[in-house]
Each structure stands twice: as structure tokens, then as C-alpha cells.
Short mmCIF file of C-alpha atoms and ligand atoms in Angstrom, two decimals:
data_model
loop_
_atom_site.label_atom_id
_atom_site.label_comp_id
_atom_site.label_asym_id
_atom_site.label_seq_id
_atom_site.Cartn_x
_atom_site.Cartn_y
_atom_site.Cartn_z
CA MET A 832 0.00 0.00 0.00
CA LYS A 833 1.20 3.55 -0.69
CA ILE A 834 1.00 5.61 2.48
CA GLY A 835 1.64 9.29 3.22
CA ILE A 836 2.06 10.24 6.88
CA ILE A 837 1.60 13.88 7.83
CA GLY A 838 3.58 14.71 10.98
CA THR A 839 6.87 12.92 11.63
CA GLY A 840 7.07 13.05 15.44
CA TYR A 841 6.81 10.53 18.27
CA VAL A 842 3.81 8.88 16.57
CA GLY A 843 4.38 9.55 12.87
CA LEU A 844 7.98 8.35 12.67
CA PRO A 845 7.68 4.98 14.47
CA THR A 846 4.38 4.37 12.63
CA GLY A 847 6.02 5.15 9.29
CA VAL A 848 9.00 2.91 10.00
CA GLY A 849 6.70 0.10 11.24
CA LEU A 850 4.44 0.31 8.19
CA ALA A 851 7.49 0.30 5.90
CA GLU A 852 8.80 -2.79 7.68
CA LEU A 853 5.46 -4.49 6.92
CA GLY A 854 6.18 -3.93 3.21
CA ASN A 855 4.30 -0.70 2.52
CA GLU A 856 5.71 2.23 0.57
CA VAL A 857 5.77 5.14 3.05
CA ILE A 858 6.43 8.85 2.62
CA CYS A 859 6.71 10.83 5.87
CA ILE A 860 5.81 14.50 5.55
CA ASP A 861 6.71 17.23 8.00
CA ARG A 862 6.64 21.01 7.78
CA GLU A 863 9.83 21.27 9.87
CA ILE A 864 12.61 21.44 7.29
CA SER A 865 15.38 20.64 9.79
CA LYS A 866 13.60 17.45 10.87
CA ILE A 867 13.22 16.21 7.31
CA GLU A 868 16.80 17.12 6.45
CA ALA A 869 18.11 15.21 9.48
CA LEU A 870 16.04 12.15 8.58
CA ARG A 871 17.16 12.32 4.94
CA ASN A 872 20.74 12.42 6.20
CA GLY A 873 20.12 9.26 8.21
CA HIS A 874 19.80 10.91 11.64
CA LEU A 875 16.88 10.05 13.89
CA THR A 876 15.05 13.01 15.41
CA ILE A 877 13.66 11.16 18.44
CA TYR A 878 14.94 8.41 20.70
CA GLU A 879 12.93 5.19 20.73
CA ASP A 880 14.19 1.75 21.59
CA GLY A 881 14.69 -0.37 18.44
CA LEU A 882 13.80 2.46 16.04
CA GLU A 883 17.27 3.10 14.60
CA GLU A 884 17.84 -0.38 13.20
CA LEU A 885 14.44 -0.53 11.44
CA PHE A 886 14.79 3.06 10.23
CA LYS A 887 18.17 2.38 8.61
CA LYS A 888 16.98 -0.89 7.10
CA ASN A 889 13.89 0.64 5.49
CA VAL A 890 15.68 3.76 4.29
CA ALA A 891 18.28 1.49 2.65
CA ASN A 892 15.66 -0.66 0.91
CA GLY A 893 13.80 2.44 -0.26
CA ARG A 894 10.49 1.68 1.47
CA ILE A 895 10.49 4.89 3.51
CA SER A 896 11.35 8.43 2.44
CA PHE A 897 10.94 11.92 3.86
CA THR A 898 9.64 15.15 2.41
CA THR A 899 8.36 18.60 3.27
CA SER A 900 6.12 18.53 0.20
CA MET A 901 2.48 17.71 0.84
CA LYS A 902 2.02 17.08 -2.89
CA GLU A 903 4.78 14.47 -3.01
CA GLY A 904 3.46 12.64 0.04
CA VAL A 905 -0.24 12.68 -0.81
CA GLU A 906 -0.83 12.54 -4.56
CA ASN A 907 -0.08 8.83 -5.05
CA ALA A 908 -1.19 7.61 -1.63
CA ASP A 909 -3.96 5.04 -1.05
CA LEU A 910 -3.91 6.05 2.59
CA VAL A 911 -2.95 9.37 4.23
CA ILE A 912 -2.37 9.23 7.97
CA ILE A 913 -2.60 12.46 9.96
CA ALA A 914 -0.25 12.34 12.98
CA VAL A 915 0.22 16.03 13.81
CA GLY A 916 0.13 17.39 17.35
CA THR A 917 -3.08 18.31 19.22
CA PRO A 918 -1.60 20.33 22.10
CA PRO A 919 -3.72 21.75 24.90
CA HIS A 920 -5.10 25.25 24.44
CA PRO A 921 -3.21 27.41 26.96
CA VAL A 922 -6.39 28.77 28.56
CA THR A 923 -9.27 26.32 28.10
CA LYS A 924 -7.05 23.18 27.94
CA GLU A 925 -9.24 21.82 25.13
CA ALA A 926 -7.33 20.08 22.32
CA ASP A 927 -6.05 22.71 19.90
CA MET A 928 -7.12 21.69 16.42
CA LYS A 929 -5.07 24.19 14.41
CA TYR A 930 -2.53 21.61 13.14
CA ILE A 931 -5.27 19.12 12.23
CA HIS A 932 -7.27 21.74 10.35
CA ALA A 933 -4.14 22.99 8.56
CA ALA A 934 -3.14 19.44 7.55
CA ALA A 935 -6.65 18.68 6.24
CA THR A 936 -6.74 21.91 4.23
CA GLU A 937 -3.21 21.46 2.86
CA LEU A 938 -3.67 17.84 1.78
CA ALA A 939 -7.05 18.33 0.07
CA GLU A 940 -5.88 19.70 -3.28
CA HIS A 941 -3.40 16.84 -3.79
CA LEU A 942 -5.86 13.96 -3.54
CA ARG A 943 -5.99 11.77 -6.68
CA GLY A 944 -8.38 8.81 -6.94
CA TYR A 945 -10.02 7.16 -3.93
CA THR A 946 -8.01 7.90 -0.76
CA VAL A 947 -8.60 7.10 2.89
CA ILE A 948 -7.59 9.86 5.30
CA ALA A 949 -6.98 8.35 8.74
CA THR A 950 -6.57 10.55 11.80
CA LYS A 951 -4.07 9.01 14.22
CA SER A 952 -3.74 12.17 16.27
CA THR A 953 -5.85 12.18 19.43
CA VAL A 954 -8.81 14.38 18.51
CA PRO A 955 -12.13 15.45 20.06
CA VAL A 956 -15.34 13.79 19.05
CA GLY A 957 -16.61 15.23 15.79
CA THR A 958 -13.16 16.04 14.38
CA GLY A 959 -13.66 13.48 11.62
CA ASP A 960 -16.73 15.48 10.48
CA ASP A 961 -14.68 18.71 10.49
CA VAL A 962 -11.81 17.15 8.53
CA GLU A 963 -14.29 15.77 6.02
CA SER A 964 -15.96 19.13 5.43
CA LEU A 965 -12.63 21.02 5.23
CA ILE A 966 -11.37 18.65 2.52
CA HIS A 967 -14.69 18.73 0.68
CA LYS A 968 -14.76 22.53 0.74
CA LYS A 969 -11.23 22.79 -0.65
CA ASN A 970 -11.63 20.00 -3.23
CA PRO A 971 -15.30 19.18 -3.96
CA GLN A 972 -14.30 16.57 -6.58
CA ALA A 973 -12.14 14.51 -4.22
CA ASP A 974 -13.08 10.87 -3.67
CA PHE A 975 -12.20 10.10 -0.07
CA ASP A 976 -13.27 8.76 3.32
CA VAL A 977 -12.15 10.12 6.67
CA VAL A 978 -11.44 7.51 9.34
CA SER A 979 -10.46 7.69 13.01
CA LEU A 980 -7.48 5.43 13.72
CA PRO A 981 -6.44 6.18 17.30
CA GLU A 982 -2.91 5.43 18.38
CA PHE A 983 -2.29 3.50 21.60
CA LEU A 984 1.50 3.20 21.53
CA ARG A 985 3.49 3.90 24.67
CA GLU A 986 6.48 6.20 24.27
CA GLY A 987 9.66 4.28 24.98
CA PHE A 988 7.97 1.13 23.62
CA ALA A 989 6.71 2.56 20.33
CA ILE A 990 8.30 -0.08 18.12
CA HIS A 991 7.39 -2.94 20.42
CA ASP A 992 3.80 -1.69 20.61
CA PHE A 993 3.55 -1.17 16.85
CA PHE A 994 4.33 -4.84 16.25
CA ASN A 995 2.42 -6.13 19.30
CA PRO A 996 -0.83 -4.16 19.53
CA ASP A 997 -3.51 -5.16 22.07
CA ARG A 998 -6.17 -3.88 19.75
CA ILE A 999 -6.59 -1.84 16.60
CA VAL A 1000 -9.57 0.47 16.58
CA ILE A 1001 -10.91 1.62 13.22
CA GLY A 1002 -13.60 4.29 13.32
CA ALA A 1003 -15.05 4.26 9.82
CA ASN A 1004 -18.43 5.26 8.54
CA THR A 1005 -18.03 3.33 5.26
CA GLU A 1006 -17.31 -0.35 4.59
CA LYS A 1007 -14.84 0.59 1.84
CA ALA A 1008 -12.58 2.53 4.22
CA CYS A 1009 -12.82 -0.12 6.92
CA THR A 1010 -11.81 -2.83 4.41
CA LEU A 1011 -8.71 -0.86 3.35
CA LEU A 1012 -7.55 -0.49 6.94
CA ARG A 1013 -8.30 -4.13 7.78
CA GLU A 1014 -6.06 -5.01 4.83
CA LEU A 1015 -3.29 -2.77 6.20
CA TYR A 1016 -3.42 -4.45 9.61
CA LYS A 1017 -3.85 -8.01 8.25
CA PRO A 1018 -0.36 -8.99 9.51
CA PHE A 1019 -1.65 -8.44 13.07
CA GLU A 1020 -5.06 -10.09 12.82
CA HIS A 1021 -3.82 -13.31 14.49
CA LYS A 1022 -2.58 -11.44 17.58
CA ALA A 1023 -4.74 -8.32 18.02
CA LYS A 1024 -8.45 -7.70 18.13
CA ILE A 1025 -9.39 -5.45 15.21
CA LEU A 1026 -12.44 -3.43 16.16
CA CYS A 1027 -14.47 -1.58 13.54
CA VAL A 1028 -16.75 1.04 15.13
CA SER A 1029 -18.32 4.36 14.19
CA ARG A 1030 -15.98 7.32 13.82
CA ARG A 1031 -17.38 9.12 16.86
CA SER A 1032 -17.09 6.01 19.05
CA SER A 1033 -13.51 5.56 17.95
CA GLU A 1034 -12.63 9.17 18.77
CA THR A 1035 -14.20 8.67 22.22
CA ILE A 1036 -12.43 5.32 22.84
CA LYS A 1037 -9.03 7.03 22.75
CA TYR A 1038 -9.93 9.72 25.30
CA ALA A 1039 -11.93 7.35 27.50
CA SER A 1040 -8.95 4.96 27.58
CA ASN A 1041 -6.35 7.58 28.43
CA ALA A 1042 -8.58 9.17 31.07
CA PHE A 1043 -9.18 5.75 32.65
CA LEU A 1044 -5.45 4.97 32.74
CA SER A 1045 -4.78 8.37 34.33
CA LEU A 1046 -7.42 7.66 36.98
CA LYS A 1047 -5.81 4.29 37.68
CA ILE A 1048 -2.41 5.92 38.21
CA HIS A 1049 -3.87 8.63 40.41
CA TYR A 1050 -5.77 6.04 42.44
CA ILE A 1051 -2.70 3.92 43.19
CA ASN A 1052 -0.73 7.07 44.04
CA GLU A 1053 -3.35 8.06 46.61
CA MET A 1054 -3.31 4.52 48.00
CA ALA A 1055 0.49 4.79 48.22
CA ASP A 1056 0.15 7.96 50.32
CA PHE A 1057 -2.30 6.12 52.54
CA CYS A 1058 0.04 3.11 52.88
CA GLU A 1059 2.87 5.35 54.06
CA LYS A 1060 0.71 6.79 56.84
CA ALA A 1061 -0.91 3.47 57.75
CA GLN A 1062 2.40 1.57 57.60
CA ALA A 1063 1.07 -0.78 54.92
CA ASP A 1064 3.06 -1.71 51.80
CA ILE A 1065 1.71 -0.43 48.47
CA TYR A 1066 3.24 -3.33 46.52
CA GLU A 1067 1.53 -5.91 48.72
CA VAL A 1068 -1.71 -3.95 48.44
CA ALA A 1069 -1.38 -3.63 44.63
CA ARG A 1070 -0.61 -7.36 44.29
CA GLY A 1071 -3.66 -8.22 46.38
CA MET A 1072 -5.87 -5.88 44.37
CA GLY A 1073 -4.48 -6.92 40.99
CA LEU A 1074 -5.28 -10.60 41.50
CA ASP A 1075 -8.94 -9.62 41.14
CA SER A 1076 -9.49 -10.02 37.39
CA ARG A 1077 -12.02 -7.18 37.47
CA ILE A 1078 -9.22 -4.84 38.58
CA GLY A 1079 -6.21 -6.35 36.76
CA ASP A 1080 -2.59 -6.10 37.81
CA LYS A 1081 -1.38 -3.50 35.28
CA PHE A 1082 -0.88 0.20 35.94
CA LEU A 1083 -0.76 -0.18 39.70
CA ASN A 1084 2.75 1.25 40.13
CA PRO A 1085 3.00 4.27 42.41
CA GLY A 1086 5.12 7.23 41.37
CA PRO A 1087 5.44 11.01 41.32
CA GLY A 1088 2.27 11.56 39.25
CA TYR A 1089 1.39 10.92 35.62
CA GLY A 1090 2.94 13.07 32.93
CA GLY A 1091 4.05 13.05 29.33
CA SER A 1092 2.53 14.48 26.20
CA CYS A 1093 -0.69 12.45 26.44
CA PHE A 1094 -2.28 11.79 29.86
CA PRO A 1095 -2.29 15.38 31.17
CA LYS A 1096 -3.47 16.85 27.88
CA ASP A 1097 -6.03 14.13 27.16
CA THR A 1098 -7.59 14.21 30.63
CA ASN A 1099 -7.94 17.98 30.33
CA ALA A 1100 -9.42 17.70 26.85
CA MET A 1101 -11.88 15.00 27.99
CA ALA A 1102 -12.96 17.13 30.98
CA TYR A 1103 -13.47 20.06 28.60
CA MET A 1104 -15.54 17.91 26.22
CA GLY A 1105 -17.63 16.77 29.17
CA ARG A 1106 -18.33 20.38 30.17
CA GLN A 1107 -19.13 21.29 26.54
CA ASN A 1108 -21.66 18.46 26.45
CA GLY A 1109 -23.17 19.29 29.84
CA VAL A 1110 -21.74 16.19 31.49
CA VAL A 1111 -19.69 16.58 34.67
CA LEU A 1112 -16.79 14.12 34.54
CA SER A 1113 -16.07 14.49 38.23
CA LEU A 1114 -13.54 11.65 38.56
CA ILE A 1115 -11.44 13.02 35.72
CA GLU A 1116 -11.63 16.56 37.11
CA ALA A 1117 -10.48 15.26 40.52
CA ALA A 1118 -7.58 13.27 39.03
CA ILE A 1119 -6.36 16.32 37.08
CA LYS A 1120 -6.30 18.45 40.21
CA GLY A 1121 -4.87 15.72 42.43
CA ASN A 1122 -2.09 14.93 39.97
CA GLU A 1123 -1.00 18.58 39.88
CA VAL A 1124 -0.94 18.82 43.67
CA ARG A 1125 1.04 15.57 43.80
CA LYS A 1126 3.97 17.08 41.92
CA GLU A 1127 4.12 19.96 44.43
CA LYS A 1128 4.09 17.41 47.26
CA MET A 1129 6.96 15.51 45.61
CA ALA A 1130 9.07 18.68 45.58
CA GLU A 1131 8.18 19.22 49.25
CA ARG A 1132 9.45 15.71 50.03
CA ILE A 1133 12.80 16.50 48.48
CA ILE A 1134 13.02 19.82 50.35
CA ALA A 1135 12.12 18.10 53.63
CA ALA A 1136 15.00 15.64 53.10
CA LEU A 1137 17.59 18.41 52.82
CA PRO A 1138 19.85 18.96 55.83
CA ASP A 1139 19.59 22.29 57.63
CA ILE A 1140 22.76 23.78 56.15
CA GLU A 1141 23.58 26.82 54.10
CA ALA A 1142 23.42 26.39 50.31
CA PRO A 1143 22.41 22.73 50.13
CA LYS A 1144 22.77 20.89 46.83
CA ILE A 1145 20.27 18.65 45.09
CA ALA A 1146 21.21 16.00 42.54
CA VAL A 1147 18.47 14.87 40.16
CA LEU A 1148 18.63 11.64 38.19
CA GLY A 1149 16.06 11.52 35.39
CA LEU A 1150 14.41 14.29 33.40
CA ALA A 1151 12.31 12.45 30.80
CA PHE A 1152 8.67 11.82 31.69
CA LYS A 1153 9.50 8.12 31.83
CA GLY A 1154 12.37 5.77 31.04
CA GLY A 1155 13.10 4.78 27.44
CA THR A 1156 12.32 8.15 25.88
CA ASP A 1157 13.94 11.57 25.52
CA ASP A 1158 10.52 13.27 25.77
CA CYS A 1159 10.27 15.89 28.54
CA ARG A 1160 6.83 17.24 27.63
CA VAL A 1161 4.86 17.63 30.88
CA SER A 1162 7.43 15.42 32.59
CA PRO A 1163 6.84 15.15 36.36
CA ALA A 1164 10.59 15.78 36.66
CA MET A 1165 10.17 19.17 34.96
CA SER A 1166 7.34 20.21 37.34
CA ILE A 1167 9.18 18.96 40.41
CA ILE A 1168 12.36 20.82 39.41
CA GLU A 1169 10.35 23.98 38.64
CA ASN A 1170 8.82 23.72 42.14
CA LEU A 1171 12.29 23.28 43.67
CA ILE A 1172 13.56 26.31 41.77
CA LYS A 1173 10.55 28.32 42.93
CA ALA A 1174 11.26 27.35 46.55
CA ASP A 1175 14.85 28.53 46.05
CA VAL A 1176 16.28 25.86 48.34
CA GLY A 1177 19.63 25.23 46.70
CA ALA A 1178 21.55 24.44 43.53
CA ILE A 1179 20.30 21.60 41.32
CA THR A 1180 22.47 19.39 39.11
CA ALA A 1181 20.72 16.89 36.86
CA TYR A 1182 21.57 13.97 34.61
CA ASP A 1183 19.46 11.96 32.17
CA PRO A 1184 20.89 9.46 29.65
CA GLU A 1185 18.75 10.72 26.71
CA ALA A 1186 16.62 13.71 27.67
CA MET A 1187 19.12 16.46 28.53
CA PRO A 1188 18.84 18.34 25.21
CA ASN A 1189 15.04 18.44 25.53
CA ALA A 1190 15.18 19.33 29.25
CA ARG A 1191 17.59 22.16 28.47
CA LYS A 1192 15.01 23.64 26.07
CA ILE A 1193 12.53 23.81 28.99
CA LEU A 1194 14.74 24.61 32.00
CA GLY A 1195 17.60 26.44 30.28
CA ASP A 1196 20.39 27.38 32.68
CA LYS A 1197 18.16 27.40 35.77
CA ILE A 1198 19.87 24.13 36.73
CA MET A 1199 23.24 22.53 35.97
CA TYR A 1200 23.65 19.45 33.80
CA ALA A 1201 26.13 16.65 34.48
CA ASP A 1202 27.75 14.22 32.07
CA ASP A 1203 26.82 11.16 34.11
CA ALA A 1204 25.11 10.10 37.32
CA TYR A 1205 28.31 10.21 39.38
CA SER A 1206 29.19 13.75 38.32
CA ALA A 1207 25.62 14.81 39.18
CA VAL A 1208 25.83 13.64 42.79
CA LYS A 1209 29.21 15.25 43.58
CA GLY A 1210 28.82 17.27 46.81
CA ALA A 1211 25.02 16.77 46.86
CA ASP A 1212 22.94 16.62 50.03
CA VAL A 1213 19.96 14.83 48.46
CA LEU A 1214 19.78 12.59 45.44
CA ALA A 1215 16.28 12.60 43.91
CA ILE A 1216 15.46 9.86 41.40
CA LEU A 1217 12.74 11.19 39.09
CA THR A 1218 12.74 8.89 36.02
CA GLU A 1219 12.79 5.09 35.95
CA TRP A 1220 15.85 4.56 33.73
CA GLU A 1221 17.11 0.98 34.02
CA ASP A 1222 20.71 2.25 34.42
CA PHE A 1223 19.78 3.98 37.68
CA ARG A 1224 18.90 0.61 39.24
CA HIS A 1225 22.52 -0.46 38.95
CA LEU A 1226 24.28 2.55 40.46
CA ASP A 1227 27.47 1.88 42.41
CA LEU A 1228 26.07 2.95 45.78
CA ALA A 1229 29.43 2.97 47.55
CA ARG A 1230 30.75 5.37 44.91
CA ILE A 1231 27.63 7.54 45.15
CA LYS A 1232 28.00 7.71 48.94
CA SER A 1233 31.67 8.68 48.70
CA LEU A 1234 30.76 11.52 46.30
CA MET A 1235 27.77 12.98 48.18
CA ARG A 1236 28.12 15.45 51.05
CA THR A 1237 25.06 14.01 52.84
CA PRO A 1238 24.02 10.46 51.88
CA THR A 1239 20.27 10.86 51.39
CA ILE A 1240 18.20 9.42 48.56
CA VAL A 1241 14.58 10.30 47.75
CA ASP A 1242 13.50 7.64 45.27
CA LEU A 1243 10.26 8.80 43.64
CA ARG A 1244 10.32 5.85 41.20
CA ASN A 1245 11.01 3.12 43.76
CA LEU A 1246 13.95 1.95 41.64
CA LEU A 1247 16.37 0.93 44.36
CA ASP A 1248 16.25 -1.95 46.80
CA PRO A 1249 15.56 -0.42 50.24
CA GLN A 1250 17.63 -2.94 52.21
CA THR A 1251 20.68 -2.54 49.97
CA VAL A 1252 20.46 1.26 50.06
CA ILE A 1253 20.05 1.46 53.83
CA ALA A 1254 22.81 -1.13 54.36
CA ALA A 1255 25.05 1.09 52.20
CA GLY A 1256 24.57 3.86 54.76
CA PHE A 1257 21.96 6.10 53.13
CA THR A 1258 18.90 7.77 54.57
CA TYR A 1259 16.33 6.53 52.09
CA SER A 1260 12.70 7.26 51.31
CA ARG A 1261 10.39 5.94 48.62
CA ILE A 1262 6.73 5.95 47.63
CA GLY A 1263 4.10 3.89 49.41
CA GLN A 1264 6.43 1.95 51.67
CA VAL A 1265 8.22 2.81 54.87
CA ALA A 1266 11.79 1.89 53.91
CA THR A 1267 13.42 -0.31 56.54
CA ALA A 1268 16.74 -2.16 56.67
P1 LIG B 1541 4.91 15.56 17.77
O1 LIG B 1541 4.83 16.96 18.18
O2 LIG B 1541 6.07 14.71 18.20
O3 LIG B 1541 4.84 15.47 16.18
C1 LIG B 1541 3.94 16.18 15.41
C2 LIG B 1541 4.65 16.57 14.11
O4 LIG B 1541 3.69 17.10 13.20
C3 LIG B 1541 5.72 17.66 14.27
O5 LIG B 1541 6.94 17.18 13.75
C4 LIG B 1541 5.19 18.83 13.42
O6 LIG B 1541 6.21 19.57 12.80
C5 LIG B 1541 4.32 18.12 12.42
N1 LIG B 1541 3.28 18.94 11.77
C6 LIG B 1541 2.37 19.74 12.37
N2 LIG B 1541 1.55 20.28 11.44
C7 LIG B 1541 1.96 19.80 10.24
C8 LIG B 1541 1.51 19.98 8.89
N3 LIG B 1541 0.46 20.75 8.61
N4 LIG B 1541 2.17 19.36 7.92
C9 LIG B 1541 3.23 18.57 8.19
N5 LIG B 1541 3.69 18.34 9.43
C10 LIG B 1541 3.06 18.95 10.45
O7 LIG B 1541 3.53 14.88 18.27
P2 LIG B 1541 3.30 13.34 18.69
O8 LIG B 1541 3.75 13.08 20.08
O9 LIG B 1541 3.79 12.46 17.59
O10 LIG B 1541 1.70 13.31 18.75
C11 LIG B 1541 0.91 13.39 17.58
C12 LIG B 1541 -0.51 13.04 17.93
O11 LIG B 1541 -0.59 11.68 18.37
C13 LIG B 1541 -1.11 13.88 19.07
O12 LIG B 1541 -2.47 14.10 18.82
C14 LIG B 1541 -0.96 12.98 20.27
O13 LIG B 1541 -1.93 13.25 21.26
C15 LIG B 1541 -1.21 11.62 19.65
N6 LIG B 1541 -0.60 10.51 20.39
C16 LIG B 1541 0.68 10.64 20.87
C17 LIG B 1541 1.25 9.56 21.54
C18 LIG B 1541 2.64 9.69 22.09
O14 LIG B 1541 3.05 8.79 22.83
N7 LIG B 1541 3.39 10.73 21.77
C19 LIG B 1541 0.55 8.36 21.70
C20 LIG B 1541 -0.73 8.26 21.18
C21 LIG B 1541 -1.29 9.34 20.51
#
């Protein structure tokens, strides 16, 4: 199948590479010239596990190419996938549709023959209708269907998730469009449920899913707070809960609050859609508020762990919103650091294996950046672990202790083994458990 993908970011690029690997002919389109130039020169513009190898392979065999030209990417395509951003509106927090509307308007004049336009971006209910009318207005002769094709990949696991989907949701109002997409996903039909629903249901499935996952995270975080006070153990509680098949054992890991480019924005957009439709989504509203407060509380925990000395120093390990990605958008680490800066409690030095360039764009020179974990902790009074990078599990604790001024660790990702850390001579705190030797 010939496929044009509009938007070559965290969704568009792994999707393009994955579809090329399945044997399709893919052209990725982006309006950012520097991004397309880098990709044409063989340089990846995002970090994703396993992406580089497949990218190089499919560039070499000519199945994927990159362009800034909408015409080039769209005119021969059987399928055009829209994967542009839908960021939150700064005031109302509704999903901002300007990139979607621009993409729909720009692609319209280049359509030739029957084409399916599939929206992979996360979009409010009714967007498919808007895209359809924008294209029709610009090119009344065009023969096309607009489909909702929500993306469920997890950043950091984008390639794994592309090849191992739980489900593929196709929101199509015509049989013809649904058949084309079923054909595209045929290689997965033995392992994933392929669900064909109406376009509006499909658009809702994506938001309802992300809001539910956010609620689940917020719930276990509140239970973790309770466990600390009640001297229970959140992992024992989560295990006991998760054995109930109605609850399930996934997404019951406590942490510093949900973040990233999707959960915060999608919960806000869903709450907004609820209000627009006269439906109060009270659980979602509560989770949004609670999750914000949580990040302030996390900063307070770090401050409380500082010794009462002049000019204390904080070392931060982890800046990305989770391990396995360089993405810092709405990262809990960014909010926690911003709160620490606001409290003006001391100098901060941070390290992240992949996310420092992106973090620097957000935090600038308000903090210092180290070349590795050991340089970050030099002279520090508290080490705060904010992202669950696998490398941080295997730190040389004796070396860390010899480098720190005060051996205190606040582990907001519960990465370290409490007994080992305490035996190594640290004061140690974590989420949802009272750490004991
Ligand atoms: P992104 O910002 O990484 O990428 C979007 C790209 O689209 C950018 O490179 C931008 O330059 C390009 N673009 C914007 N308008 C364009 C136009 N008119 N023509 C050509 N290119 C254009 O965004 P992302 O993280 O890939 O997210 C894309 C969508 O997918 C969002 O709606 C998001 O909510 C959804 N989504 C994201 C994830 C995720 O994990 N990131 C997961 C599921 C769904």
C-alpha cells in the first residue's frame, strides 16, 4: 500500500517505520525542514528503543522516504495518515485543532483517486466530520473517506507496541474505508483484536482509555500515600488488588504523578468535552487536580529531606517523563524541578541518559547538567530519582556515597532496593512503603 504520513514526530515516525517494515511504501511528511533534512541524512530526530535499526533498514531498501512537500506525500497515496500534534489550548485546555485543520486543508488539493484519510492524532469527538468538510470545501471533486485510527503506543515502547498491539480500533463510517484499513493491519489479525466502530465512538475510545489509565495511576498514588501513613506496603496492596481479574494487575505502580505528552493533555481535553456536552466528569476533574498537587508534594518531600545547612545541593537523576524516551513534555521531573527552583532551596544538578537536550530547552540554565550520574551527585545533600531509567537501578552505591556530602536518597520511582540502600549507609525514602533495613 502507498501511504503518506503527515507529521513525523513521536507517533508519525515509528508508525512510518513500522508500516514500511510491513512492506508498505511510506512517505513521511513534516513542515519542519530541519527534521526532514536530518532524517534524509540518516539521523533520527527522536529516541525510541529499536527504532534506529528498522529506520536504517527501510531507508536502505527504499520503502520509507521523507519530504516537506504535501504534494509528493499525498498525490499517489492510497492512505494518508494524519499524525500532527493536538496540544492543549493554553487557557481552556481543550485540544487545539489548528494543526489538524491545517493538515486537512493542505492535503485536500493533492488527492488523486479514492483515498482514505486516517486521523491518528488524538482528537475530540466530531473532528472526523470537520476534517471531512474542510477537505470537501477545498476540493469538492475529491473521492475520499475520513477515518479515526487512534494510536495507543506507549512512548519508549513505540516499536514494540507497533508490532504487538492489544487492539486496533478503526472508526469508519463506510465499509470501503474499513476494508482498506483491515487489509493494512492483516499482519496483526492473528494477535490483536481489530475493532471496527463508528468514527465518533472511535474518537471517544481514545480519550476514554487515556482518562481511565490516568485515573488508575492517580488512584494507586493516593493509596500509596495512605500506605505510608498506615504503615502498609503499596506493593503488597497492589498485588492483592491486581489478582482480582475485574481490577487487573497493570498500571498499579505508584510514582510522582502521571505526565508526558498524552495523559495530562487528554484528561484535560476529555474534561473540557464533558463540560461542553453538559456532562460533569467528576472523577477526571479530581484526578487532574490531584495529579498537579502531587507534583508539588513531591518537591516538598525532596526539600524536607535536605539537611539544615547553608546552600544545600540537590542531585536529580532523570528528566524524561519516563524511562526509554527523551521526551520531557509535561514530565513530572520538569514540574518537580520547577517547584524546587521556585522554593529557592539550593543548587540543582541533573543527569538523564537521553533527555538532557530536551530538558535544556525547557529549564535552560536554571539548573546545571552533568555528564553522568556520578558527576551529578558530587557534593550533593539529596539525590532525587525522578525517572525510571534501568541504568539507575545499577548505580554503584558505595561510589555515590563517597561523592555525596550528605548520603540521602529520595526515590520517587522506587527503583532501588531499600535494604541494599540502607545497608550502604543512606537515609532513604520511597513511595508507598516505609523503607526499613
Ligand atoms: P509531535 O509533536 O512529536 O509530532 C507532530 C509533528 O507534526 C511535528 O513534527 C510537526 O512539525 C508536524 N506537523 C504539524 N503540522 C503539520 C503539517 N500541517 N504538515 C506537516 N507536518 C506537520 O507529536 P506526537 O507526540 O507524535 O503526537 C501526535 C498526535 O498523536 C497527538 O495528537 C498525540 O496526542 C497523539 N498521540 C501521541 C502519543 C505519544 O506517545 N506521543 C501516543 C498516542 C497518541
